[in-house]
XYZ file of C-alpha atoms in Angstrom:
330
model
C 24.300 72.434 54.340
C 20.966 71.157 55.789
C 18.631 73.676 57.368
C 18.670 73.761 61.188
C 15.361 73.106 62.874
C 14.410 73.835 66.449
C 13.053 71.014 68.581
C 9.300 71.394 69.273
C 9.862 72.675 72.811
C 12.453 75.148 71.613
C 10.152 76.252 68.773
C 7.345 76.930 71.219
C 9.761 78.895 73.334
C 10.920 80.836 70.283
C 7.368 81.973 69.588
C 7.115 83.264 73.140
C 10.377 85.191 73.157
C 10.088 88.917 72.722
C 12.029 91.983 71.664
C 12.502 95.039 73.841
C 10.273 98.068 73.277
C 10.667 99.561 76.751
C 11.529 102.946 78.132
C 14.997 102.977 79.624
C 13.833 102.507 83.208
C 11.050 100.013 82.542
C 10.982 96.376 83.607
C 7.775 94.896 82.215
C 8.173 92.255 79.544
C 7.943 93.596 75.983
C 4.932 93.003 73.797
C 6.228 92.346 70.278
C 7.009 88.668 69.655
C 9.871 87.570 67.428
C 12.193 84.623 67.003
C 15.007 84.194 69.546
C 18.448 85.617 68.895
C 19.715 82.168 67.843
C 18.914 78.456 68.187
C 21.556 78.304 70.930
C 19.947 81.070 73.021
C 16.578 79.340 72.605
C 18.062 76.016 73.664
C 19.687 77.619 76.692
C 16.397 79.206 77.747
C 14.676 75.844 77.352
C 17.223 74.053 79.537
C 17.751 76.771 82.155
C 14.280 78.282 82.318
C 12.907 76.492 85.395
C 14.968 75.540 88.447
C 12.052 73.421 89.655
C 12.590 71.079 86.705
C 16.344 70.789 87.208
C 17.984 67.415 87.773
C 19.854 68.937 90.705
C 19.997 72.288 92.475
C 21.277 74.084 95.570
C 20.442 77.516 96.990
C 22.731 79.655 99.169
C 25.766 77.558 98.291
C 28.602 77.766 100.839
C 31.981 76.126 101.332
C 32.863 73.773 104.195
C 33.602 76.670 106.579
C 30.316 78.442 105.904
C 31.716 81.124 103.621
C 29.297 82.211 100.930
C 30.308 81.217 97.402
C 29.151 84.398 95.692
C 29.447 84.625 91.877
C 30.744 81.040 91.694
C 32.079 79.811 88.351
C 32.351 76.037 88.097
C 34.456 73.797 85.874
C 35.548 70.157 85.919
C 38.975 68.536 85.916
C 39.835 65.566 83.677
C 39.423 63.176 86.630
C 35.880 64.437 87.269
C 36.540 66.695 90.258
C 34.552 69.933 90.235
C 36.339 73.247 90.753
C 34.648 76.474 91.810
C 36.137 79.941 92.014
C 34.091 82.469 93.983
C 34.350 85.261 96.515
C 33.107 85.982 100.016
C 32.979 89.110 102.158
C 34.939 88.439 105.353
C 35.015 90.220 108.731
C 37.884 92.403 107.483
C 35.307 94.035 105.203
C 37.127 92.863 102.064
C 36.249 90.510 99.251
C 38.304 87.301 99.238
C 38.347 85.110 96.119
C 38.930 81.406 96.674
C 38.976 78.037 94.944
C 37.101 74.980 96.217
C 36.662 71.365 95.137
C 33.643 69.062 95.169
C 32.598 65.589 94.087
C 28.821 66.146 94.196
C 28.246 69.842 93.217
C 26.578 70.472 96.590
C 29.324 70.223 99.218
C 32.483 72.253 98.646
C 35.878 72.250 100.353
C 37.824 75.500 100.123
C 41.402 74.828 99.077
C 42.959 78.296 98.819
C 42.112 81.936 99.569
C 43.661 84.341 97.054
C 43.776 87.144 99.596
C 41.950 90.367 100.485
C 40.713 92.586 97.685
C 40.138 89.757 95.179
C 36.713 89.054 93.669
C 34.721 88.026 90.578
C 37.100 85.191 89.690
C 37.177 83.305 86.375
C 39.105 80.062 85.797
C 39.907 78.068 82.633
C 42.374 75.291 81.778
C 45.273 76.458 79.625
C 45.377 73.348 77.420
C 48.756 72.283 78.812
C 47.708 70.812 82.144
C 47.633 74.153 83.940
C 45.124 76.926 84.583
C 44.600 80.624 83.970
C 42.829 82.567 86.709
C 41.602 86.152 86.446
C 39.935 88.266 89.098
C 39.147 91.851 89.989
C 41.686 93.320 92.397
C 41.330 96.277 94.724
C 42.264 98.902 95.715
C 42.473 100.681 92.372
C 40.023 98.161 90.924
C 41.698 96.435 87.986
C 41.940 93.036 86.305
C 44.629 90.653 87.563
C 45.645 87.476 85.711
C 47.568 84.531 87.170
C 48.979 81.391 85.559
C 49.361 78.033 87.322
C 51.419 75.163 85.865
C 49.148 72.419 87.220
C 46.174 71.704 89.471
C 48.256 71.325 92.632
C 49.759 74.770 92.074
C 46.280 76.257 91.664
C 44.975 74.618 94.834
C 47.927 75.924 96.841
C 48.004 79.351 95.211
C 51.481 78.991 93.713
C 51.262 80.980 90.470
C 54.234 80.948 88.107
C 52.951 83.810 85.908
C 51.297 87.067 86.997
C 50.041 90.249 85.383
C 48.099 93.187 86.799
C 46.427 95.059 83.967
C 46.653 98.835 83.696
C 43.369 100.700 83.527
C 43.144 102.102 80.014
C 39.383 102.641 79.528
C 38.438 104.102 82.913
C 40.408 106.027 85.504
C 38.098 104.623 88.210
C 37.500 100.877 87.770
C 37.873 97.902 85.444
C 36.967 94.379 86.509
C 34.621 91.347 86.475
C 36.927 89.446 84.110
C 35.932 86.340 82.189
C 38.648 84.333 80.471
C 37.191 83.276 77.123
C 40.149 81.567 75.415
C 43.768 80.556 75.925
C 45.895 79.925 72.836
C 49.534 79.394 73.675
C 50.755 82.621 75.266
C 47.661 84.602 74.233
C 44.755 84.997 76.658
C 41.436 86.463 75.545
C 39.244 88.068 78.204
C 36.138 90.136 78.666
C 35.328 92.488 81.517
C 33.719 95.782 82.425
C 34.950 99.337 82.736
C 33.300 102.193 84.611
C 32.412 104.635 81.856
C 33.075 108.238 82.939
C 33.456 106.864 86.478
C 29.724 106.251 86.542
C 28.078 103.268 84.858
C 29.648 99.878 84.129
C 30.035 99.007 80.450
C 31.625 96.093 78.580
C 35.199 95.571 77.429
C 37.189 92.872 75.668
C 40.918 92.438 76.100
C 43.931 90.420 75.015
C 46.980 89.562 77.106
C 50.121 88.300 75.373
C 52.863 86.464 77.250
C 51.712 87.984 80.563
C 53.358 91.261 79.488
C 51.316 93.040 76.803
C 47.734 94.140 77.428
C 45.210 95.710 75.097
C 41.579 96.480 75.980
C 38.760 98.069 74.000
C 35.046 98.766 74.578
C 32.498 96.178 73.427
C 29.804 98.623 72.345
C 27.861 95.995 70.396
C 27.236 93.911 73.508
C 26.299 97.025 75.481
C 23.730 98.003 72.855
C 22.123 94.560 72.873
C 21.553 94.663 76.636
C 20.637 98.360 76.744
C 17.903 97.652 74.189
C 16.001 95.916 76.992
C 15.677 99.142 78.951
C 18.799 98.662 81.036
C 19.456 102.051 82.634
C 21.966 100.856 85.241
C 25.158 98.823 85.108
C 25.920 96.195 82.484
C 28.271 93.911 84.313
C 29.347 90.302 84.664
C 29.203 87.912 81.726
C 30.436 84.497 80.640
C 30.646 82.587 77.373
C 29.269 79.074 76.887
C 28.752 76.903 73.802
C 25.668 74.789 73.130
C 25.733 72.501 70.120
C 28.938 74.178 69.013
C 27.316 77.632 68.955
C 28.679 80.283 71.363
C 26.409 82.472 73.457
C 27.216 85.073 76.092
C 25.281 85.167 79.356
C 25.261 88.678 80.792
C 23.661 90.659 83.595
C 22.000 94.056 83.245
C 20.649 96.373 85.940
C 17.396 98.043 84.955
C 17.646 100.773 87.581
C 20.977 102.091 88.751
C 21.785 101.349 92.411
C 18.787 98.980 92.631
C 20.133 95.491 93.288
C 16.635 94.094 93.013
C 16.546 95.075 89.332
C 19.361 92.814 88.091
C 18.242 90.672 85.156
C 20.002 88.102 82.972
C 20.266 87.851 79.178
C 21.579 85.466 76.523
C 23.477 87.276 73.764
C 24.262 85.884 70.326
C 27.597 87.319 69.091
C 26.671 86.558 65.471
C 23.373 88.460 65.271
C 24.290 91.012 67.944
C 20.942 90.444 69.681
C 20.115 89.427 73.240
C 17.189 87.475 74.683
C 15.872 88.146 78.177
C 16.119 85.064 80.394
C 13.509 84.554 83.107
C 14.448 81.414 85.065
C 11.765 80.389 87.566
C 12.979 79.507 91.035
C 11.008 77.550 93.611
C 10.016 80.701 95.491
C 9.813 83.113 92.567
C 12.982 85.181 93.047
C 13.053 88.098 90.614
C 16.619 89.424 90.723
C 19.239 87.166 89.107
C 22.819 88.283 88.502
C 26.378 87.141 87.702
C 25.378 84.363 85.295
C 27.757 81.585 84.344
C 27.259 78.170 82.787
C 29.231 75.175 81.607
C 28.632 71.756 80.114
C 29.981 69.018 82.383
C 29.434 65.445 83.547
C 27.149 65.040 86.562
C 28.071 62.963 89.617
C 25.835 60.283 88.079
C 27.987 60.271 84.942
C 25.601 62.044 82.569
C 26.260 65.169 80.458
C 24.474 68.272 81.714
C 24.281 72.035 81.467
C 25.182 73.600 84.813
C 24.006 77.152 85.536
C 25.257 79.382 88.342
C 23.425 82.588 89.330
C 23.722 85.016 92.219
C 20.376 85.911 93.801
C 20.601 89.379 95.452
C 18.652 89.544 98.692
C 16.826 92.641 97.419
C 14.992 90.516 94.835
C 15.104 87.097 96.482
C 12.306 84.852 97.665
C 12.543 83.482 101.208
C 15.513 81.134 101.557
C 16.838 81.758 98.042
C 19.290 84.664 98.503
C 22.908 83.889 97.740
C 24.480 81.588 95.189
C 22.188 79.322 93.178
C 23.571 76.331 91.273
C 21.414 73.986 89.197
C 21.812 71.598 86.287
C 19.787 69.911 83.560
C 20.844 66.729 81.825
C 21.360 66.954 78.073
């Protein structure tokens, strides 16, 4: 098999990437320079590292009624329509997850509200013309999974399969699901659990036939993010493939209860290492959370990597708080 070589820009980036040598509560960049966790994490950092160089972007993304589209995950239907699942905090004081459609990645029309107490939604096609949706459900924060036979059913909220997962790793909270694979009647997910009812840590789970659930801690992923001095929660994550190589984008909170200390990482599941990502925004926002990404076709018909990040107001530059979406052509 021929040896893989990084492109010049990616190689330069690799020489600048660093490993963590910080105290648990620190947030300065480390000093020791090493190669990136993988060619795919280096490529992602190259593509997603500067919003100012993006081929398209939008800050504080909202749907057509003005609802915020917090923690939006975006995918594309076979006919080119863009789908986003997201949540908003409404006057009832509850999170409401919803699904919206778009043709330009900037203007979004909400199609269905999944009800109070739903948040952190993740959506994937099931390979049979339908969709699998997972979200965190409260009260008694837990992971809920819904199956939809087709797009129309999703957009009207008419699920034909449903499962609410029992909490088996924490008596207090499990949530922020990400659906990573659907193979027939088997659904693979990741999520978080509140360890000892205190700090969020990672889990992976499998649901069979919407009846049988098994979850276990993902200590390896936790260790990779904690190595960067993450003393707070390790929370939302999503999987994306670049050049056929999977990476996991994940958020880590350097100081517990400090929303301005959320940072984002790219984890390589093969090496078990994570790279710190430091995307530059136009105003220099520091806190970036709830990362997700996908490869799609732009409104102009070109392949691109789309990145979605939540910018907490505690670490946001003027005008940049809220949901950030941007994309770079491949």
